Each structure stands twice: as C-alpha cells, then as structure tokens.
Coordinates of C-alpha atoms in Angstrom, one line a residue:
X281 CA 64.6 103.5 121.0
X282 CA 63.4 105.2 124.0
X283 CA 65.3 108.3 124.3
X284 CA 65.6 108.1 128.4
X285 CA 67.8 105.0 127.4
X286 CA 70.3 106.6 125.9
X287 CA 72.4 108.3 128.7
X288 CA 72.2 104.7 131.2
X289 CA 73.3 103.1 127.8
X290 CA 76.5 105.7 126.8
X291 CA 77.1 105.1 130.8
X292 CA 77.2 101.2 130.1
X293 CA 79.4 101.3 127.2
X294 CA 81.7 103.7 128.4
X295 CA 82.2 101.5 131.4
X296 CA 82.9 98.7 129.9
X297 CA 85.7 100.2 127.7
X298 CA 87.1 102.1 129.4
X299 CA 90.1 102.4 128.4
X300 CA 88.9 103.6 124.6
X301 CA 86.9 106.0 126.4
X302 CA 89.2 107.5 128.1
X303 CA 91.3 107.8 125.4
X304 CA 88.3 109.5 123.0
X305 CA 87.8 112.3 125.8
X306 CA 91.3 112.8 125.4
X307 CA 91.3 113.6 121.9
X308 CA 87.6 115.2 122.5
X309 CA 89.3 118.0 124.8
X310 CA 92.6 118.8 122.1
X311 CA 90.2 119.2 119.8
X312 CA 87.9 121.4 121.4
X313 CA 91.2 123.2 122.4
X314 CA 91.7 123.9 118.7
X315 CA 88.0 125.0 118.2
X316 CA 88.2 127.7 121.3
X317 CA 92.1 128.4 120.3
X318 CA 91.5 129.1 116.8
X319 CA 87.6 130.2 115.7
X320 CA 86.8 129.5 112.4
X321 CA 89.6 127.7 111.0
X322 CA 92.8 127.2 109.6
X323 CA 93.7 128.0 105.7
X324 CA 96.3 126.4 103.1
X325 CA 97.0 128.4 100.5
X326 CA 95.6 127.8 97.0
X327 CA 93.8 125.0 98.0
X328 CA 91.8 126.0 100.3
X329 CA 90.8 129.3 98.6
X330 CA 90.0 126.8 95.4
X331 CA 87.5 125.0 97.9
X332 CA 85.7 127.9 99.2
X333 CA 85.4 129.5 96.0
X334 CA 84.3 126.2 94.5
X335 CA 81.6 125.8 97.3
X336 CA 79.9 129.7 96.7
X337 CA 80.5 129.3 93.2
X338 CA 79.7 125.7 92.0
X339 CA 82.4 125.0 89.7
X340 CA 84.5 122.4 88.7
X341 CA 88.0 123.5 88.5
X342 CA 90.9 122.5 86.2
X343 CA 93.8 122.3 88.9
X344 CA 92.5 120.4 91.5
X345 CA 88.6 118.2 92.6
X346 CA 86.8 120.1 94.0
X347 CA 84.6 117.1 95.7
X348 CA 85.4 118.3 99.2
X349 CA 83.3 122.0 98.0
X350 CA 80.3 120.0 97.8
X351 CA 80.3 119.0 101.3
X352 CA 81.4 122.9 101.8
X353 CA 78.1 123.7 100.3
X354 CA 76.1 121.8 103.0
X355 CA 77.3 123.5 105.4
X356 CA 77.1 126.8 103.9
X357 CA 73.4 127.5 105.2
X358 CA 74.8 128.0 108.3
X359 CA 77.9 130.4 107.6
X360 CA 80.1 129.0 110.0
X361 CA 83.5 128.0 109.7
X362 CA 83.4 126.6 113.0
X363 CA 80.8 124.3 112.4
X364 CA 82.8 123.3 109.5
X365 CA 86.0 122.1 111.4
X366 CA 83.7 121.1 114.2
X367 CA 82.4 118.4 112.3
X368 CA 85.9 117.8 110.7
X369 CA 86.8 116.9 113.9
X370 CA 83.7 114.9 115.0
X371 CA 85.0 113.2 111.6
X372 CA 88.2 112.3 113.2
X373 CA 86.7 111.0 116.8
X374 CA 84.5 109.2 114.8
X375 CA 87.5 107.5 112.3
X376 CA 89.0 106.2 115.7
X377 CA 85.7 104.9 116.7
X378 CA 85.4 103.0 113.5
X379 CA 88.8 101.8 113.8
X380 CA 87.8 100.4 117.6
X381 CA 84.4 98.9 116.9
X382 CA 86.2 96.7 113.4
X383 CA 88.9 95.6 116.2
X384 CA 86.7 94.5 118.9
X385 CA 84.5 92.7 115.7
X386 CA 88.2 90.5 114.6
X387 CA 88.6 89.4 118.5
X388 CA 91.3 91.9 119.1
X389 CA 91.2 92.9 123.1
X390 CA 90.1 96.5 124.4
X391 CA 93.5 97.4 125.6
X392 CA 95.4 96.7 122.0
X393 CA 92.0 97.8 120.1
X394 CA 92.3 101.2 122.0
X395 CA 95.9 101.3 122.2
X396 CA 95.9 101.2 118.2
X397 CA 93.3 104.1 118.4
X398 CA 95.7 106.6 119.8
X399 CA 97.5 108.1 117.3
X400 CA 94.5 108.7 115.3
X401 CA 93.3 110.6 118.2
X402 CA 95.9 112.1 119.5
X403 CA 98.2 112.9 117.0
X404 CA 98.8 116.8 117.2
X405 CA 99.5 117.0 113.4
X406 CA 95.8 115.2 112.3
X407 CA 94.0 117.8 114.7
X408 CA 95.7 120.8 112.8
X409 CA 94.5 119.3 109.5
X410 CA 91.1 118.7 110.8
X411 CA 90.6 122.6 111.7
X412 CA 92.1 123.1 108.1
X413 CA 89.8 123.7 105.0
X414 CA 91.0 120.9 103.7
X415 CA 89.5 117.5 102.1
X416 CA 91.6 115.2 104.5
X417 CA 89.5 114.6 107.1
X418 CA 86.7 114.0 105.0
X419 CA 88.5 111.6 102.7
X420 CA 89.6 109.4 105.5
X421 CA 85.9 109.4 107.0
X422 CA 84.6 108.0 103.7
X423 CA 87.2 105.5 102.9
X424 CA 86.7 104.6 106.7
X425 CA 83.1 104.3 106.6
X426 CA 83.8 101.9 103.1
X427 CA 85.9 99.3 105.2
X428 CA 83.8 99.5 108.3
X429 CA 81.1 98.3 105.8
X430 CA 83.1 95.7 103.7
X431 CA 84.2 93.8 107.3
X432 CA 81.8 93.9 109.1
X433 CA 80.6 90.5 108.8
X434 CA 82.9 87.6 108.3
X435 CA 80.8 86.1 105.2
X436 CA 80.1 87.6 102.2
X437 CA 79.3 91.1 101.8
X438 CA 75.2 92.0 100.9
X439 CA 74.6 93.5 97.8
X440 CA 73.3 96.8 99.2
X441 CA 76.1 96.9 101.7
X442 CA 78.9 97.0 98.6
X443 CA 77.0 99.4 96.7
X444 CA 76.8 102.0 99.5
X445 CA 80.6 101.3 100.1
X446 CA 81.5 101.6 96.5
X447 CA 79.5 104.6 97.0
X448 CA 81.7 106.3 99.6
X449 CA 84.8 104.8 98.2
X450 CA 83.9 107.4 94.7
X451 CA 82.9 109.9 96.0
X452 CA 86.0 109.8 98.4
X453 CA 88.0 110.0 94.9
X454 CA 86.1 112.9 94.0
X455 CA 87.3 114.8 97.1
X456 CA 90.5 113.6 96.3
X457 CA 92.0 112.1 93.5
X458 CA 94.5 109.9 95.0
X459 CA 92.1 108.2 96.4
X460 CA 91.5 106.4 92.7
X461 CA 93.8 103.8 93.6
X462 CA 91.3 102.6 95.9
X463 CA 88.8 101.9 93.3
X464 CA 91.5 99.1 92.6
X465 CA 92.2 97.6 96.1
X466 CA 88.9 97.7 96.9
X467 CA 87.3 95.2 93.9
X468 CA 90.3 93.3 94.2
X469 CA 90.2 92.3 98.1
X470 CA 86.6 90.8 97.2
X471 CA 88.5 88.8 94.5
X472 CA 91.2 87.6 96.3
X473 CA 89.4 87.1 99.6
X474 CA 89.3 83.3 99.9
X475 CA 90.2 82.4 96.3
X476 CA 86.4 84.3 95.4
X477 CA 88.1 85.5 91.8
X478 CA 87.2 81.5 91.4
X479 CA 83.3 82.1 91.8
X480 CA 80.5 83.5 89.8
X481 CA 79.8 85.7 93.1
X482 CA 82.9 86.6 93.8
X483 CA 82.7 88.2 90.3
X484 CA 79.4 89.6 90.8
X485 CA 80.7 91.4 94.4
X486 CA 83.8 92.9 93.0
X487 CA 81.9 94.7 89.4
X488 CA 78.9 95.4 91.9
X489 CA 81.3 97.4 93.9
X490 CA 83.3 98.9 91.3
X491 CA 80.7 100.1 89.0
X492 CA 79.3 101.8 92.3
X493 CA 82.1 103.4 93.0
X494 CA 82.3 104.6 89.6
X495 CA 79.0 106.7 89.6
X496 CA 80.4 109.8 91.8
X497 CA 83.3 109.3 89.4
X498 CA 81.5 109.7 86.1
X499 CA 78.4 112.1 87.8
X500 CA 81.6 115.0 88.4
X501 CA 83.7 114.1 85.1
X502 CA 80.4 114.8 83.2
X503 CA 80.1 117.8 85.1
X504 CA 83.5 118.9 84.5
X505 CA 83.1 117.8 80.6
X506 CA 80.3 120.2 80.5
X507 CA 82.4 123.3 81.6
X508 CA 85.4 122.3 80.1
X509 CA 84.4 119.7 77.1
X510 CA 87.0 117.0 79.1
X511 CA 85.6 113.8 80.2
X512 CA 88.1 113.7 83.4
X513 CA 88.8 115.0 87.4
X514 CA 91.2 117.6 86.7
X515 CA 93.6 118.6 83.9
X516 CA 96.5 119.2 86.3
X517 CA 97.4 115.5 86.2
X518 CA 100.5 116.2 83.7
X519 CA 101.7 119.4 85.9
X520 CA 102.1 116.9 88.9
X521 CA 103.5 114.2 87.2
X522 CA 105.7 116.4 85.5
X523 CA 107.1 117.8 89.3
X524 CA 107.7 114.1 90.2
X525 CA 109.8 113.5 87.3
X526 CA 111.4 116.7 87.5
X527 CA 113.9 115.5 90.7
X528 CA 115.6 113.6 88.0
X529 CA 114.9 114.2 85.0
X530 CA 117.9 114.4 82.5
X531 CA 116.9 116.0 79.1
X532 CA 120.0 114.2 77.4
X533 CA 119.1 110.7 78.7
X534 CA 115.3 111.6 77.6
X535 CA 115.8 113.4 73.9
X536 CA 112.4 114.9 74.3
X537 CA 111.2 116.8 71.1
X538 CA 108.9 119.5 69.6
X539 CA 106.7 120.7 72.3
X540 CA 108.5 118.2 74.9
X541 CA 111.7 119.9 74.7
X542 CA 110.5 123.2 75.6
X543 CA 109.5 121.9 78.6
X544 CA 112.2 119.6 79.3
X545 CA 114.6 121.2 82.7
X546 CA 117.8 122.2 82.0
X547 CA 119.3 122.9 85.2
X548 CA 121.0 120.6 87.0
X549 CA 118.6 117.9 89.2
X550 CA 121.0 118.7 92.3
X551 CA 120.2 122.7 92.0
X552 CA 116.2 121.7 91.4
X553 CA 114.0 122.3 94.7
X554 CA 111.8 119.4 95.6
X555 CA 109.0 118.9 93.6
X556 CA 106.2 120.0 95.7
X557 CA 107.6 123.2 95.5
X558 CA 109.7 123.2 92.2
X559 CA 106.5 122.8 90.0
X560 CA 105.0 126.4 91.6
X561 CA 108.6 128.2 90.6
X562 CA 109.9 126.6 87.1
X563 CA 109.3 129.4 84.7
X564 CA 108.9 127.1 81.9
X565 CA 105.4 125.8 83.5
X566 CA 104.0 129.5 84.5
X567 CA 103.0 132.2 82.4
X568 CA 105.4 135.2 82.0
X569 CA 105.3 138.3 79.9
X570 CA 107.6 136.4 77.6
X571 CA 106.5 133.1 78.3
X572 CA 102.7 132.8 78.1
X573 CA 101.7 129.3 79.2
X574 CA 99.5 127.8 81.6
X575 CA 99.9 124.1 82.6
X576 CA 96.5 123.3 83.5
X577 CA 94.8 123.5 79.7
X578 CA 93.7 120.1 77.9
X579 CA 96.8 120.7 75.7
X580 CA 99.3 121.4 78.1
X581 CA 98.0 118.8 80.4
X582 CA 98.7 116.2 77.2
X583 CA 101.9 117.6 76.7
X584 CA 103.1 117.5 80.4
X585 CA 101.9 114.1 81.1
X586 CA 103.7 112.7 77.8
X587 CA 106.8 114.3 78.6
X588 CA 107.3 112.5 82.3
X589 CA 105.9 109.3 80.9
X590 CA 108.7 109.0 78.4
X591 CA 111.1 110.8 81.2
X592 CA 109.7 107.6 83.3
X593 CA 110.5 105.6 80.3
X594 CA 114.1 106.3 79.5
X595 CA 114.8 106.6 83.5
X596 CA 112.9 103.6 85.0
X597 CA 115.6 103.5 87.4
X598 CA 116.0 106.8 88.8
X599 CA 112.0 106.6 88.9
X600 CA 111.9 103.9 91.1
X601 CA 114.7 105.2 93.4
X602 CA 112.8 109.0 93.9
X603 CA 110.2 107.0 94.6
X604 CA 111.7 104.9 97.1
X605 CA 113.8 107.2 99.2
X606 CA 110.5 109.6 99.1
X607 CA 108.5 107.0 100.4
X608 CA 111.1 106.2 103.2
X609 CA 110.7 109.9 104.1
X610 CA 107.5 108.9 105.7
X611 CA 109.4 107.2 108.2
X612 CA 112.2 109.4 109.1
X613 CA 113.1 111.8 111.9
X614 CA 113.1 114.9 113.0
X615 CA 110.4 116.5 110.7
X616 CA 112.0 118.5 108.3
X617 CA 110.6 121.6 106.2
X618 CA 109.7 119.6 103.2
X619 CA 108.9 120.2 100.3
X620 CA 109.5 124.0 101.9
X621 CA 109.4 125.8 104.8
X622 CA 106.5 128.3 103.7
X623 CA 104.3 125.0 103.0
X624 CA 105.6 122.6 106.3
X625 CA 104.0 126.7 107.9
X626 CA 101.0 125.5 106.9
X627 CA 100.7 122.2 108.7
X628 CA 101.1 123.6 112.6
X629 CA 99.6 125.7 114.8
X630 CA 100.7 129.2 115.7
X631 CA 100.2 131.8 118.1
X632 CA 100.2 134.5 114.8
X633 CA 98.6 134.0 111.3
X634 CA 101.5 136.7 110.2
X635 CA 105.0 136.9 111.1
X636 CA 107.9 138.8 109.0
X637 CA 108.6 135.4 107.9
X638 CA 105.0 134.0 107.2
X639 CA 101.2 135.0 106.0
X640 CA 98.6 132.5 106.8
X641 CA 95.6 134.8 105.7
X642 CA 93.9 134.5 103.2
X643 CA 94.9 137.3 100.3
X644 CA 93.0 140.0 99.1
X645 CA 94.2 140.6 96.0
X646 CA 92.6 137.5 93.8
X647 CA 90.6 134.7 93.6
X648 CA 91.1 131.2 92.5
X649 CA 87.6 130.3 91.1
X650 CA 86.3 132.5 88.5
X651 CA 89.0 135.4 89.4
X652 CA 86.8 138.4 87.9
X653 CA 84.7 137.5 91.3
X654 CA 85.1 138.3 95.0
X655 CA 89.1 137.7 96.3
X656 CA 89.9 134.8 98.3
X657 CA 89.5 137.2 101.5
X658 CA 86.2 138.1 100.8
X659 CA 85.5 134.1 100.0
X660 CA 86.5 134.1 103.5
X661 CA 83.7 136.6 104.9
X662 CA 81.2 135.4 102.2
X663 CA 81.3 132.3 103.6
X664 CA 82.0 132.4 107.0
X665 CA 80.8 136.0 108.3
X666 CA 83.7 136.3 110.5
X667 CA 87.1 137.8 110.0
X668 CA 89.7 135.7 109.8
X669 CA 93.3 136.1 111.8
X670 CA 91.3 135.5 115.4
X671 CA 93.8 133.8 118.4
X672 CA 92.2 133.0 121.4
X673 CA 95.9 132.3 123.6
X674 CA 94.2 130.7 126.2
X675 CA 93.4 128.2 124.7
X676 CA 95.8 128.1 121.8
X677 CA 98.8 128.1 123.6
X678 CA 98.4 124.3 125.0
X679 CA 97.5 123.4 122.0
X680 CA 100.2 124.4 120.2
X681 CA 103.2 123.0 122.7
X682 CA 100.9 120.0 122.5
X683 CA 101.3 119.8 118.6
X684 CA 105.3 120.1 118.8
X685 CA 105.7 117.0 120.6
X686 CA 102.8 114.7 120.7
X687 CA 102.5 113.0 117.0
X688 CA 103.2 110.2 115.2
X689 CA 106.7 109.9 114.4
X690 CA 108.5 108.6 111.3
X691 CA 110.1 105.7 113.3
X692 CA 106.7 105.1 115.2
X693 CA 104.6 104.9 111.8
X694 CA 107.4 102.8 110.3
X695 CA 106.9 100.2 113.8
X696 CA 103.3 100.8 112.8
X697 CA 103.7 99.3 109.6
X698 CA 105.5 96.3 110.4
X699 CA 103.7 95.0 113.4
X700 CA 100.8 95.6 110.6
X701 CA 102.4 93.6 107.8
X702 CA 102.9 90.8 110.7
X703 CA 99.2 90.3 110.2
X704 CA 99.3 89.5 106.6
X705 CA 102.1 87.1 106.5
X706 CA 101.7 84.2 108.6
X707 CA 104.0 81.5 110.1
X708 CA 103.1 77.8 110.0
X709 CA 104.9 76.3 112.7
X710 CA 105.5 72.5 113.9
X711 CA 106.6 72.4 117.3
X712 CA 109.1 75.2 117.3
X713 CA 110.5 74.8 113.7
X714 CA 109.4 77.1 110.7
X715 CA 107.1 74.5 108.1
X716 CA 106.4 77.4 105.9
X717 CA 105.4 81.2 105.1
X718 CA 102.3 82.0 103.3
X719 CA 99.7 84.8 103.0
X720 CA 96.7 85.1 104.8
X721 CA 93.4 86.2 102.2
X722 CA 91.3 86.3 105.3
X723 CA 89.3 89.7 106.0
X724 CA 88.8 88.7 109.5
X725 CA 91.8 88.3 111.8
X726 CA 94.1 89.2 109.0
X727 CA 94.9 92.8 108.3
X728 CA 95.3 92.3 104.5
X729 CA 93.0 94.6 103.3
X730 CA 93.5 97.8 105.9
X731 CA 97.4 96.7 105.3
X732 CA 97.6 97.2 101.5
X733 CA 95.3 100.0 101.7
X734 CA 97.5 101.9 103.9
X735 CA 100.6 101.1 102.0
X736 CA 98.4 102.2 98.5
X737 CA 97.6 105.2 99.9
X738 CA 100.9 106.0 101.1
X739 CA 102.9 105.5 97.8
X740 CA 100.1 106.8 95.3
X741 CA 100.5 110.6 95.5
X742 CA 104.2 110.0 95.6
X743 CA 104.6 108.2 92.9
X744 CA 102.3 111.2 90.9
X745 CA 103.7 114.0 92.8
X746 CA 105.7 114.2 95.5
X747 CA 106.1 112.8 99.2
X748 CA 104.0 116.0 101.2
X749 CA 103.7 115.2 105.4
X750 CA 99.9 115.9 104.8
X751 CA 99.6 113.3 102.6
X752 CA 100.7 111.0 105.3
X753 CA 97.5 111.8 107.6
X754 CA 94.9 109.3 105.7
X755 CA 97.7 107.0 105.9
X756 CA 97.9 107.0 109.4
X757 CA 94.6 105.7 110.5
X758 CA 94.5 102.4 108.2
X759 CA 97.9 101.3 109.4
X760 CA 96.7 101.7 113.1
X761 CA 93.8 98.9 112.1
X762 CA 96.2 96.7 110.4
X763 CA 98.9 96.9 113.5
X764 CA 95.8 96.2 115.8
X765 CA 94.0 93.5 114.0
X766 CA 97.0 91.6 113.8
X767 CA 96.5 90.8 117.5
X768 CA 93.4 89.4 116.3
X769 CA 93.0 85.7 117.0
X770 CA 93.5 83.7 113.9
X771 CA 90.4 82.0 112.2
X772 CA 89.8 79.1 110.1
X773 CA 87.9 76.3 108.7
X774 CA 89.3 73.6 110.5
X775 CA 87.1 71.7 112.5
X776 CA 88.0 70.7 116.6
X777 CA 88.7 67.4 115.7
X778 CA 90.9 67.8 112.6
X779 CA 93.1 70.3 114.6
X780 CA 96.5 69.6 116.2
X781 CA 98.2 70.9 119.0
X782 CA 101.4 70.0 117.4
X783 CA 100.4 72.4 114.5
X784 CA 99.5 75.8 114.9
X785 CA 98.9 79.1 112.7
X786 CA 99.7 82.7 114.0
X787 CA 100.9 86.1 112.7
X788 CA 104.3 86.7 113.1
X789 CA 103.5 89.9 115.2
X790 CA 102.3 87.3 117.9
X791 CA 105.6 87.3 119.5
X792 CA 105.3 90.9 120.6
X793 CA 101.9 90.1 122.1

C-alpha cells in the first residue's frame, strides 16, 4: 500500500463514520489525560508488584499467573512505564474498534454500532485500569481479538483462523485464569452453531480450536511444573475458593475433619468480612509465630480446595444464593467500597498516591517474587527508571471528576444485558400473535456467543472467589457487542419465494429499535 494513501484513506473512513469517530477521539483525549495526569502508571497492591517482579525475574509464581509479566518483559527494553499503559490504552481504543468493525459486519447501523461502543470508551473506571499494571486490559484485547476472528465470516471458520484464535483465547487464560471458562464456550459455540455438533467438521473445528488453546496452557504449567514439580497455573486455587465459601460456611452443617477442621471458620458468617478481603485477614490461612502456615503450597492448596468443595457439598444452597446476590451486585447502585475500602482505593484516580487514610506506592520493605531480591519499590525503578508518586494536576484533575461520574452503572450494565439477551431469544410471530419462543444458534445477527461469553465471564471469578468491580471491566465490553448486534438484521436460509409476509422472525429487543 502506498504510504501517501493512508492519510486521504483515514480522512475517508473517518467521514463516513462519523459518529464512531468522534466518539474514539473522545476516549483518545481521556486517555491521553490519564497519560499526562499520571506518568508511569498506576499500582494495585500485591498484584502488581507480583507482575513486575515476575517480568525482571522470569518466574512462575504460586499465588497468582503471571501471563501478563510476559508481555511486561517485551516492553521492558524500553523502561518505560508509560509506554506500558500507553499501549494498554491503545489496547482499549482498539477493543472498541473491534467491537464496531464485528457490528457493522452483522448489518447493525453506525449510530447503534457506535452507540454500543461507548462505554467501552468512555467509561472512567476501564481507563483507570488501563493505566494500572494490571492484566485486564490485556485479557480483554486477546479474548477480543479471538471473537473478532471466529465471526468474521458468516460460514465456517478456516482452519488457520481457529487455531490463531484458540491461540489468543490460551494465552488470554495464562494472563488470567478466569479466563479458562472460555476454553469451554469457545469449542462449544462451534458445536452448537447451526446444529455443527451433528458433523464430522463441526467436530474437527471445535478439537482444532481447543487443543490450540490448550498449548499456552500446557507451555506455562510445564513451566510452572519445573519450578514447583505441579503440573498446573497456580496453587492458590484452594485459598480462593476457600474465601468464596467462607461467607457461609457453617462448620456444624459441614463436620469437616483432620486437617479440614483446622481450617474450618468458627466465627459467625455475619461477623465474617467479604471474602475478597476476609481471605487476606483469617489467621487460620496466614502464617503467625504460633501458627506457621502458608496457603499457597501443593499441600495446603489440596487441603483448602477439599474443604470448600465439601462446604459446597453440604451447603448447595447457601452456595448458589452467595452466588446469586454477588452476581446481582454487578448491577447495583451507588458503588459501594466492596470487598473494602483500602481495595475499591485502588480502582480510582486521585490527586495523592498517600493520604492519612491510604498508600498507593509501592512499598519498600519486600518483595513478592523471589523476596531475598530487590523490594517491590526498587521493582518500580528497575523497571521503569522513574520514581513513582508523580501528579501532574493539570491534567489529573479533569480526569479525575471525569472518573466520578462518567461510567457504566450497575443499572446501565444490567439494561446492557438484557437488550443483549433480546438477541438470543427470538420471537416467531403471526400477525401480531406469539407462535412460539426459541433460540437463535446463529453467529451472525444473533448475539449468542458475545452474550454467553459476557455472562461466563461475569459469574466465573465469583463463583471461585468473590464478586470484585474490576472483575466487572472484561465483562463490560462483550455485553456492549451483544446489546448492539441484537439490532442486527435477522438472517436465514429461507429463500424469497418461500417467505411470508404474514410470518416474520425478530429479536425481541426489536421493539426498542
């Protein structure tokens, strides 16, 4: 392509959506608001040290993946944390692009297509994570990049296209783990999708994509088996699962034994913090002076991840309902400081990184990667040759009001979802009357796939952990493609002469269009 082409051409397109453009400038600028406001970037603690640490000293680490390190270690040529968020946010832009091109592809028009763009570009809560050193924005490009891939066409997907997906699809698992439930959804759309679970190729698409997504899978639990003698991601699985049973968990409707009952909570669930921030506080899980024990060891992993499973066991119920009511916190309003304040701290801009009431700066008193090395400070400097704690108010300042009213509400995401799940059940009608209710297997037009993924990714890590607002921000971005496509004009195999004015098949999110 000649290069002289390229600037008429971005003229042309930007033209003729405009709207979309307009609305990508917009979330251009608040980001480049964050970059000036905030140089370098933002930290969470633990996890971002782990990351860091991970990325100057490869190392697979028991408590968390450390996937997003590797991407870390690209970068790290370049020592700059800024380039690091910088692309972050180039990830995000490009998430909503994504999300545009795959609407305009089902039929959708540019106004809806770029109306269901804008909360993954403007949302003030998504930009804060993107200047984060954290593996969210990444995870969502990949998963993104997967789907853009799988529907792209409307026939069946090339071999080389669903092993480059399944490709992005594991490695986006690597960076982080709840992303595993994907490996499912994924293989299973291909099946489903127009009855092809009834075909040899249908067969051959779904193991094709699987067993794809599996290498980055097996390539970092051989890694970690070779520091660790483990064949598996992390061995914090147990302490998690553990926290998510601990909101209920009754030790005399359980009986646990030996080993169990040691770690079995005795104090009352009602006196019991949430579990995002019980698990970092309940002395039987942490090691003490009279209490040596650490809850990421194969062991103790075993241990912990037997005792909620039988806690799950003998209290399906109260399971099911923590589960429930946490998911339905996803939709609720105002924001609350869940599972703590010190965390929600995390999540938003401020005009200070240290406060009598909070420190967001890195500490320089340990490490979380190999501990007898540099502290998580000098991580800091070793990677990023800059000090952290820097506030430009200039630009910080707008950014910040910004962030405090412009996001995407509980009630919004919960409108999100069901104009969404319109697209995946459809209404056959005769005339005006009702003939009957069925779902739609259709990747094109439908919104099946983006649909289920956003609802698998939603409930995953609470149904392991706990409900966390950060874990909402991948959500986000595959419910905005659902809601949008299911504006998408419906398609189908009937020819023009075997179709009937009289009888007609549309989403039920059609009224509302």
């Amino acid at each position: 392509m000649n290069p002289g082409l390229l600037l008429p051409r971005a003229r042309r397109l930007a033209g003729e959506h405009r709207v979309f453009t307009w609305a990508l400038a917009a979330g251009a600028v608040l980001r480049l608001f964050a970059i000036l406001g905030y140089p370098g970037a933002l930290w969470f603690a633990g996890d971002s040290y782990v990351y860091v640490g991970a990325a100057l000293r490869p190392e697979p680490d028991p408590s968390k993946s450390t996937g997003y390190s590797l991407f870390l270690q690209l970068l790290l040529p370049f020592h700059s944390f800024t380039l690091v968020t910088a692309v972050q946010h180039l990830m995000g832009l490009a998430v909503a692009v994504m999300i545009y091109v795959l609407l305009r592809r089902g039929g959708v028009s540019k106004t809806w297509s770029a109306v269901a763009t804008l909360p993954v570009l403007l949302d003030g809560y998504i930009i804060e994570d993107e200047h984060l050193i954290m593996a969210e924005s990444l995870f969502t490009f990949l998963l993104m990049a997967a789907m853009l891939l799988l529907l792209w066409r409307p026939g069946p997907v090339r071999l080389w296209v669903l092993v480059i997906a399944g490709l992005l699809a594991g490695y986006a698992a690597v960076v982080r783990t709840e992303g595993a439930v994907m490996l499912a959804v994924l293989p299973l759309f291909l099946l489903l999708h127009c009855c092809a679970w009834k075909t040899v190729r249908g067969w051959v698409a779904a193991i094709t994509l699987l067993v794809a997504s599996l290498v980055p899978v097996g390539a970092y639990a051989s890694w970690f088996h070779s520091r660790t003698g483990q064949y598996d991601m992390t061995l914090s699985t147990g302490f998690y699962l553990w926290g998510r049973v601990s909101s209920f968990a009754n030790c005399a409707v359980i009986k646990p034994t030996g080993a169990e009952a040691a770690i079995c909570p005795t104090d009352p669930p009602s006196e019991r913090t949430p579990p995002g921030n019980y698990i970092w506080h309940a002395t039987v899980l942490h090691a003490t002076p009279k209490h040596p024990y650490s809850p990421v060891t194969p062991a103790n992993n075993t241990i912990l991840t037997d005792f909620a499973i039988h806690a799950i066991e003998a209290q399906p119920l109260d399971y099911a309902k923590t589960v429930f009511f946490n998911t339905m916190m996803s939709f609720g309003f105002p924001r609350i400081g869940y599972p703590s304040v010190d965390t929600a701290n995390y999540y938003s801009f401020h005009l200070h990184y240290k406060t009598s009431t909070y420190d967001l700066l890195p500490p320089n008193d340990h490490n979380w990667v190999l501990p007898e090395k540099d502290t998580a400070y000098a991580d800091w400097l070793s990677y990023g040759h800059q000090a952290p704690g820097v506030v430009d108010r200039v630009f910080a300042v707008p950014i910040v009001l910004y962030q405090r009213v412009v996001f995407t509400y509980g009630p919004l995401l919960a409108l999100i979802f069901l104009v969404g799940l319109g697209g995946v059940i459809g209404v056959r009608r005769q005339g005006r009357r009702v003939r009957s209710l069925r779902l739609h297997w259709s990747r094109r037009g439908t919104t099946m796939l983006p649909w289920l993924s956003a609802v698998a990714l939603l409930v995953a890590p609470i149904a392991v952990a706990d409900f966390d607002y950060r874990y909402l921000l991948p959500v986000i971005p595959f419910a905005c493609l659902a809601a949008g496509l299911a504006f998408a004009p419906r398609r189908t195999a009937a020819t023009p002469a075997a179709a009937s004015p009289a009888t007609v098949e549309s989403p039920i999110s059609d009224s509302v269009s």
